CSV table of C-alpha atoms in Angstrom, one decimal:
chain,number,residue,atom,x,y,z
C,141,MET,CA,90.1,-80.1,-164.0
C,142,ASP,CA,88.7,-82.9,-166.2
C,143,GLU,CA,89.4,-81.9,-169.8
C,144,HIS,CA,86.4,-83.9,-171.0
C,145,ARG,CA,83.9,-82.3,-168.7
C,146,PRO,CA,81.4,-80.1,-170.5
C,147,ALA,CA,81.8,-76.4,-170.1
C,148,ALA,CA,79.1,-74.3,-168.5
C,149,GLY,CA,76.4,-73.9,-171.0
C,150,HIS,CA,77.1,-77.0,-173.0
C,151,ILE,CA,73.9,-78.9,-173.9
C,152,GLY,CA,73.8,-82.7,-174.1
C,153,LEU,CA,71.8,-85.8,-173.7
C,154,GLY,CA,69.9,-86.3,-170.5
C,155,ALA,CA,68.0,-89.6,-171.2
C,156,LEU,CA,67.2,-91.7,-174.2
C,157,HIS,CA,64.7,-94.5,-174.8
C,158,CYS,CA,64.3,-96.3,-178.1
C,159,LEU,CA,61.3,-98.4,-178.8
C,160,PHE,CA,61.9,-101.3,-181.1
C,161,PRO,CA,59.5,-104.0,-182.4
C,162,GLU,CA,59.5,-107.5,-181.0
C,163,ARG,CA,58.2,-108.8,-184.4
C,164,LEU,CA,60.6,-108.9,-187.4
C,165,LEU,CA,59.5,-109.8,-190.8
C,166,PRO,CA,61.9,-111.1,-193.6
C,167,VAL,CA,62.2,-108.3,-196.1
C,168,GLY,CA,60.8,-110.5,-198.9
C,169,GLU,CA,57.5,-110.9,-196.9
C,170,VAL,CA,56.9,-107.2,-196.4
C,171,ASP,CA,55.5,-106.7,-199.9
C,172,PRO,CA,55.2,-109.8,-202.1
C,173,GLU,CA,54.9,-107.7,-205.2
C,174,ALA,CA,58.0,-105.5,-204.6
C,175,ASP,CA,60.9,-105.7,-207.0
C,176,GLU,CA,63.3,-108.3,-205.8
C,177,ASP,CA,66.3,-106.6,-207.4
C,178,PHE,CA,65.5,-103.4,-205.5
C,179,LEU,CA,65.1,-105.2,-202.2
C,180,ARG,CA,68.4,-107.1,-202.7
C,181,ALA,CA,70.2,-103.9,-203.5
C,182,CYS,CA,68.7,-102.1,-200.6
C,183,GLY,CA,70.2,-104.6,-198.2
C,184,ALA,CA,67.7,-104.8,-195.3
C,185,GLN,CA,67.3,-108.4,-194.1
C,186,THR,CA,64.3,-107.9,-191.8
C,187,VAL,CA,61.9,-105.2,-191.0
C,188,GLY,CA,60.3,-104.5,-187.6
C,189,VAL,CA,56.5,-104.3,-187.3
C,190,ILE,CA,54.4,-103.0,-184.4
C,191,PRO,CA,50.7,-103.6,-185.5
C,192,GLY,CA,47.8,-101.6,-184.3
C,193,LEU,CA,49.6,-98.5,-183.2
C,194,SER,CA,50.1,-95.2,-185.0
C,195,GLN,CA,53.3,-93.3,-185.2
C,196,GLY,CA,51.8,-90.9,-182.5
C,197,ASP,CA,51.0,-93.9,-180.3
C,198,LEU,CA,54.6,-95.2,-180.6
C,199,ALA,CA,56.0,-91.8,-179.8
C,200,ALA,CA,53.7,-91.5,-176.7
C,201,GLU,CA,54.8,-94.9,-175.5
C,202,SER,CA,58.5,-94.2,-175.9
C,203,CYS,CA,57.9,-90.9,-173.9
C,204,ARG,CA,56.0,-92.8,-171.2
C,205,ARG,CA,58.8,-95.3,-170.8
C,206,LEU,CA,61.4,-92.6,-170.6
C,207,LEU,CA,59.4,-90.5,-168.1
C,208,SER,CA,58.8,-93.6,-165.9
C,209,ALA,CA,62.3,-93.3,-164.7
C,210,ASP,CA,62.4,-89.5,-164.4
C,211,ASP,CA,59.1,-87.5,-164.3
C,212,ARG,CA,60.6,-84.1,-163.7
C,213,PRO,CA,58.8,-81.3,-165.7
C,214,ILE,CA,59.5,-81.0,-169.4
C,215,ASP,CA,59.7,-77.3,-170.6
C,216,VAL,CA,59.2,-78.1,-174.3
C,217,LEU,CA,58.1,-81.2,-176.2
C,218,LEU,CA,59.5,-81.3,-179.8
C,219,HIS,CA,57.6,-83.9,-181.8
C,220,VAL,CA,59.5,-84.8,-185.1
C,221,ALA,CA,56.8,-85.3,-187.6
C,222,GLY,CA,56.4,-88.6,-189.3
C,223,ARG,CA,55.5,-89.3,-192.9
C,224,ALA,CA,51.8,-88.4,-192.5
C,225,PRO,CA,50.0,-86.9,-189.4
C,226,ASP,CA,47.7,-89.1,-187.4
C,227,THR,CA,45.0,-86.4,-187.5
C,228,LEU,CA,44.5,-83.7,-190.1
C,229,LEU,CA,43.6,-80.4,-188.4
C,230,GLY,CA,44.5,-81.9,-185.1
C,231,SER,CA,47.8,-81.8,-183.2
C,232,ASP,CA,50.0,-84.9,-183.1
C,233,ALA,CA,52.4,-83.0,-180.7
C,234,THR,CA,49.7,-82.2,-178.1
C,235,LYS,CA,48.2,-85.7,-178.6
C,236,ILE,CA,51.6,-87.3,-177.6
C,237,GLN,CA,51.8,-84.8,-174.7
C,238,HIS,CA,48.3,-85.9,-173.4
C,239,GLU,CA,48.7,-89.6,-174.0
C,240,ALA,CA,52.1,-89.7,-172.3
C,241,LYS,CA,50.6,-87.7,-169.4
C,242,MET,CA,53.6,-85.5,-169.8
C,243,PRO,CA,54.2,-82.5,-167.5
C,244,ALA,CA,55.3,-80.4,-170.5
C,245,ARG,CA,54.6,-76.7,-170.6
C,246,MET,CA,54.6,-76.5,-174.4
C,247,ALA,CA,54.4,-78.9,-177.3
C,248,LEU,CA,55.1,-78.4,-181.0
C,249,THR,CA,56.0,-80.2,-184.2
C,250,VAL,CA,59.2,-80.1,-186.2
C,251,ASP,CA,58.1,-80.8,-189.7
C,252,GLY,CA,59.1,-80.7,-193.4
C,253,LEU,CA,62.6,-82.0,-193.1
C,254,GLY,CA,62.0,-85.8,-193.4
C,255,CYS,CA,64.8,-87.8,-191.7
C,256,VAL,CA,66.7,-84.7,-190.8
C,257,GLY,CA,63.9,-83.7,-188.4
C,258,SER,CA,65.7,-85.4,-185.5
C,259,SER,CA,68.9,-83.5,-186.1
C,260,ALA,CA,67.0,-80.3,-186.5
C,261,ALA,CA,65.2,-81.0,-183.2
C,262,TRP,CA,68.3,-81.6,-181.1
C,263,GLY,CA,69.8,-78.5,-182.6
C,264,LEU,CA,66.6,-76.5,-181.8
C,265,ALA,CA,66.5,-78.0,-178.3
C,266,ARG,CA,70.0,-76.8,-177.6
C,267,ASP,CA,69.1,-73.3,-178.9
C,268,LEU,CA,65.9,-73.2,-176.7
C,269,LEU,CA,67.9,-74.1,-173.6
C,270,LEU,CA,70.6,-71.5,-174.3
C,271,ALA,CA,68.0,-68.9,-175.0
C,272,ASP,CA,66.2,-69.2,-171.7
C,273,PRO,CA,68.1,-70.0,-168.5
C,274,GLY,CA,64.7,-70.9,-167.0
C,275,ARG,CA,64.3,-74.0,-169.2
C,276,GLU,CA,65.8,-77.1,-167.9
C,277,ARG,CA,64.7,-80.1,-170.1
C,278,ILE,CA,63.6,-80.3,-173.7
C,279,LEU,CA,62.1,-83.7,-174.9
C,280,VAL,CA,62.4,-84.8,-178.5
C,281,THR,CA,60.3,-87.7,-179.9
C,282,HIS,CA,59.4,-89.4,-183.1
C,283,GLY,CA,57.4,-92.4,-184.2
C,284,SER,CA,58.2,-94.3,-187.5
C,285,LYS,CA,55.5,-96.0,-189.6
C,286,PRO,CA,55.1,-96.4,-193.3
C,287,THR,CA,52.8,-94.0,-195.3
C,288,GLY,CA,49.7,-96.0,-196.0
C,289,ARG,CA,50.2,-99.9,-196.0
C,290,LEU,CA,53.3,-100.2,-198.2
C,291,ARG,CA,56.7,-100.4,-196.6
C,292,VAL,CA,58.8,-100.6,-199.7
C,293,ARG,CA,59.7,-97.2,-201.0
C,294,PRO,CA,61.4,-97.4,-204.4
C,295,PRO,CA,63.9,-96.0,-205.3
C,296,VAL,CA,64.7,-95.2,-201.7
C,297,THR,CA,64.4,-97.9,-198.9
C,298,VAL,CA,62.2,-100.2,-196.8
C,299,VAL,CA,60.4,-98.7,-193.8
C,300,GLY,CA,60.2,-100.3,-190.3
C,301,ASP,CA,58.3,-99.4,-187.1
C,302,GLY,CA,59.9,-97.8,-184.0
C,303,ALA,CA,60.0,-94.7,-181.9
C,304,PHE,CA,62.3,-92.8,-179.6
C,305,ALA,CA,62.2,-90.2,-176.8
C,306,MET,CA,65.2,-88.2,-175.7
C,307,THR,CA,65.9,-85.3,-173.4
C,308,LEU,CA,68.4,-82.5,-173.9
C,309,VAL,CA,69.7,-80.9,-170.7
C,310,ARG,CA,72.6,-78.7,-169.5
C,311,GLY,CA,75.7,-80.7,-168.7
C,312,GLY,CA,74.3,-83.9,-170.3
C,313,ARG,CA,76.6,-86.5,-172.0
C,314,PRO,CA,77.3,-86.8,-174.8
C,315,TYR,CA,77.0,-83.1,-175.4
C,316,LEU,CA,76.4,-81.3,-178.7
C,317,GLU,CA,79.8,-79.7,-179.6
C,318,SER,CA,78.9,-78.4,-183.0
C,319,HIS,CA,75.9,-78.5,-185.3
C,320,ALA,CA,74.8,-77.3,-188.7
C,321,LEU,CA,71.8,-77.8,-191.1
C,322,GLU,CA,70.9,-76.6,-194.6
C,323,THR,CA,67.9,-77.1,-197.0
C,324,ASP,CA,67.2,-76.7,-200.7
C,325,GLY,CA,63.6,-75.8,-201.7
C,326,SER,CA,64.1,-76.9,-205.3
C,327,TYR,CA,63.5,-80.5,-204.4
C,328,HIS,CA,60.4,-79.9,-202.3
C,329,ASP,CA,58.1,-81.8,-204.7
C,330,LEU,CA,60.4,-84.7,-205.6
C,331,PHE,CA,58.2,-87.1,-203.6
C,332,ARG,CA,54.5,-86.9,-202.9
C,333,VAL,CA,51.5,-89.0,-201.8
C,334,ASP,CA,48.1,-88.2,-203.4
C,335,TYR,CA,46.3,-88.3,-200.1
C,336,LYS,CA,43.3,-86.2,-201.0
C,337,ARG,CA,41.8,-88.3,-203.7
C,338,VAL,CA,42.9,-91.8,-202.5
C,339,ALA,CA,41.9,-93.6,-199.3
C,340,TRP,CA,44.7,-94.1,-196.9
C,341,HIS,CA,45.1,-97.9,-197.6
C,342,GLY,CA,45.8,-96.9,-201.3
C,343,TRP,CA,48.4,-94.3,-200.6
C,344,VAL,CA,51.6,-94.8,-202.6
C,345,GLU,CA,54.7,-92.6,-202.4
C,346,GLU,CA,55.5,-91.3,-205.9
C,347,CYS,CA,58.9,-90.1,-207.0
C,348,ALA,CA,58.4,-87.5,-209.8
C,349,ASP,CA,61.9,-88.1,-211.2
C,350,PRO,CA,63.8,-91.3,-210.0
C,351,ALA,CA,66.9,-90.3,-212.0
C,352,ARG,CA,67.0,-86.9,-210.2
C,353,TYR,CA,66.8,-88.6,-206.9
C,354,THR,CA,69.4,-91.2,-207.7
C,355,PHE,CA,72.0,-89.0,-209.4
C,356,GLU,CA,71.4,-85.2,-209.0
C,357,LEU,CA,70.3,-85.3,-205.4
C,358,ALA,CA,73.0,-87.8,-204.5
C,359,LEU,CA,75.6,-85.5,-205.9
C,360,GLU,CA,74.1,-82.5,-204.2
C,361,SER,CA,74.1,-84.4,-200.9
C,362,ARG,CA,77.8,-85.2,-201.4
C,363,ARG,CA,78.6,-81.6,-201.9
C,364,ARG,CA,76.4,-80.4,-199.0
C,365,LEU,CA,77.5,-82.9,-196.4
C,366,SER,CA,81.1,-82.4,-197.4
C,367,GLY,CA,80.8,-78.7,-196.8
C,368,LEU,CA,78.7,-79.1,-193.6
C,369,THR,CA,81.3,-81.5,-192.2
C,370,GLU,CA,84.1,-79.1,-192.8
C,371,ARG,CA,82.1,-76.3,-191.2
C,372,VAL,CA,81.2,-78.3,-188.1
C,373,LEU,CA,84.8,-79.5,-187.5
C,374,GLN,CA,86.2,-76.1,-188.0
C,375,ALA,CA,83.7,-74.7,-185.4
C,376,ALA,CA,85.0,-77.3,-182.9
C,377,SER,CA,88.6,-76.7,-183.9
C,378,VAL,CA,89.2,-80.3,-184.7
C,379,THR,CA,89.7,-82.5,-187.8
C,380,LEU,CA,88.4,-85.8,-189.0
C,381,GLN,CA,91.3,-87.5,-187.3
C,382,ASP,CA,89.9,-86.4,-184.0
C,383,VAL,CA,86.6,-88.2,-184.7
C,384,LYS,CA,86.2,-91.6,-183.2
C,385,ALA,CA,83.2,-92.8,-185.1
C,386,VAL,CA,80.9,-91.6,-188.0
C,387,LEU,CA,77.2,-92.3,-188.0
C,388,MET,CA,74.4,-91.6,-190.5
C,389,GLN,CA,70.9,-92.5,-191.3
C,390,ASN,CA,70.0,-96.0,-192.6
C,391,VAL,CA,68.6,-96.0,-196.1
C,392,SER,CA,70.6,-98.6,-198.0
C,393,VAL,CA,73.9,-100.5,-197.7
C,394,ARG,CA,75.0,-98.6,-200.9
C,395,ALA,CA,74.6,-95.3,-199.1
C,396,PHE,CA,77.0,-96.4,-196.3
C,397,ASP,CA,79.7,-97.0,-199.0
C,398,PHE,CA,78.8,-93.7,-200.8
C,399,TYR,CA,79.4,-91.7,-197.7
C,400,SER,CA,82.3,-93.6,-196.5
C,401,ASP,CA,84.0,-92.7,-199.8
C,402,LEU,CA,82.8,-89.0,-199.3
C,403,LEU,CA,84.7,-88.6,-196.1
C,404,GLY,CA,87.5,-91.1,-196.6
C,405,VAL,CA,86.6,-92.8,-193.3
C,406,PRO,CA,84.2,-95.7,-192.7
C,407,VAL,CA,80.7,-95.3,-191.4
C,408,HIS,CA,80.5,-97.2,-188.2
C,409,PRO,CA,79.2,-100.8,-188.7
C,410,VAL,CA,76.5,-100.3,-186.1
C,411,CYS,CA,74.6,-98.3,-188.8
C,412,ARG,CA,74.5,-101.3,-191.2
C,413,ALA,CA,73.6,-103.7,-188.3
C,414,MET,CA,70.6,-101.6,-187.4
C,415,PHE,CA,69.5,-101.2,-190.9
C,416,GLU,CA,69.8,-104.9,-191.7
C,417,ARG,CA,67.7,-105.7,-188.6
C,418,TYR,CA,65.0,-103.0,-188.5
C,419,GLY,CA,65.0,-101.4,-191.9
C,420,HIS,CA,64.8,-97.6,-192.3
C,421,LEU,CA,63.2,-95.8,-189.3
C,422,GLY,CA,62.9,-92.4,-190.6
C,423,ALA,CA,64.1,-89.6,-188.3
C,424,MET,CA,64.8,-92.3,-185.6
C,425,ASP,CA,67.7,-93.8,-187.5
C,426,VAL,CA,70.5,-91.5,-186.3
C,427,VAL,CA,69.1,-91.6,-182.7
C,428,ALA,CA,68.9,-95.3,-182.7
C,429,ASN,CA,72.4,-95.6,-184.1
C,430,LEU,CA,73.8,-93.2,-181.5
C,431,ASP,CA,72.2,-95.1,-178.7
C,432,ALA,CA,73.6,-98.4,-180.0
C,433,LEU,CA,77.0,-96.9,-180.4
C,434,LEU,CA,77.0,-95.4,-176.8
C,435,LYS,CA,76.1,-98.9,-175.4
C,436,SER,CA,79.0,-100.5,-177.3
C,437,PRO,CA,82.6,-100.6,-176.2
C,438,ASP,CA,83.7,-98.6,-179.2
C,439,VAL,CA,83.5,-95.2,-177.7
C,440,SER,CA,84.5,-93.8,-174.3
C,441,THR,CA,84.5,-90.4,-172.4
C,442,GLY,CA,86.0,-87.7,-174.5
C,443,ASP,CA,85.5,-89.4,-177.9
C,444,ARG,CA,83.9,-87.4,-180.6
C,445,VAL,CA,81.1,-88.8,-182.8
C,446,LEU,CA,80.1,-87.2,-186.2
C,447,VAL,CA,76.5,-87.8,-187.2
C,448,LEU,CA,75.5,-87.1,-190.8
C,449,ASN,CA,71.8,-86.9,-191.7
C,450,ASN,CA,70.1,-86.1,-195.0
C,451,SER,CA,66.6,-86.6,-196.5
C,452,ALA,CA,64.8,-86.9,-199.8
C,453,SER,CA,63.2,-83.5,-199.1
C,454,ALA,CA,66.6,-82.0,-199.6
C,455,ALA,CA,67.7,-81.3,-196.1
C,456,TRP,CA,71.2,-82.0,-194.7
C,457,SER,CA,72.7,-81.9,-191.2
C,458,VAL,CA,76.0,-82.6,-189.6
C,459,SER,CA,76.3,-82.8,-185.8
C,460,LEU,CA,79.4,-83.4,-183.6
C,461,TRP,CA,78.7,-85.0,-180.3
C,462,ARG,CA,81.4,-85.3,-177.5
C,463,VAL,CA,80.9,-88.4,-175.3
């Protein structure tokens, strides 16, 4: 028997499509009034731009491209919410279902977790499949666009455009070997956009306390991700020495160094390469990084990949994938 073969009931990746922009802008041209020191410290070199399409449009297009190769029914569509909905009082999830002409039986949105939404969604997809033997395929999707017209988000990052669609199925590879997620509501209002009194083109993301984000939340993230990593590895009965590669979301080059120091192992360079080219893609980051890693010669069947994910809304997730 193949020791790397998923056991019965293991849930893994069925198919994955990442939609990237063809147009890349030098980061200095994204916002001429942005602070040059912040942009330099951030570390992105270019940012991808897809004009004329909303984040829902991008998600629908990524779904169409994925389903063009396999149009079997989707039991549940999990839309990972973007920074702002395309339509208030509407449903971005069912809009994507409709525009992608998706044979999905149910569509809903995973919201309120920022970048961690993608990790929450693949964990939820696993649970939905395990809970009901009648379900066969869960599709997770997300579109990344900036809030309003500004792409520079001090003190955080620079935002690019993109989208992904991925399916979770029984027996898929890589499979989700272990997964954990935590949130902290005390940071719920650290970032906000005054969207009710200001027209969309004037929306600006405001940080209520930059020092709290830069120092307090960073230290809390160090503690949370350290604990979640230990928990996830223990659940799989492995150690960090058994992990082939570590991935995380793409926020800044300093963050890669910060979390490399946290674990005592380097974050895989594919993360920095993706960030320097496309900027921060919200909840798409870890999916795009995983896709790029799987297409590289750096992992092979049986290897384990640890994926860290956190957000400014104070959510943290660690997932262990087995290739």
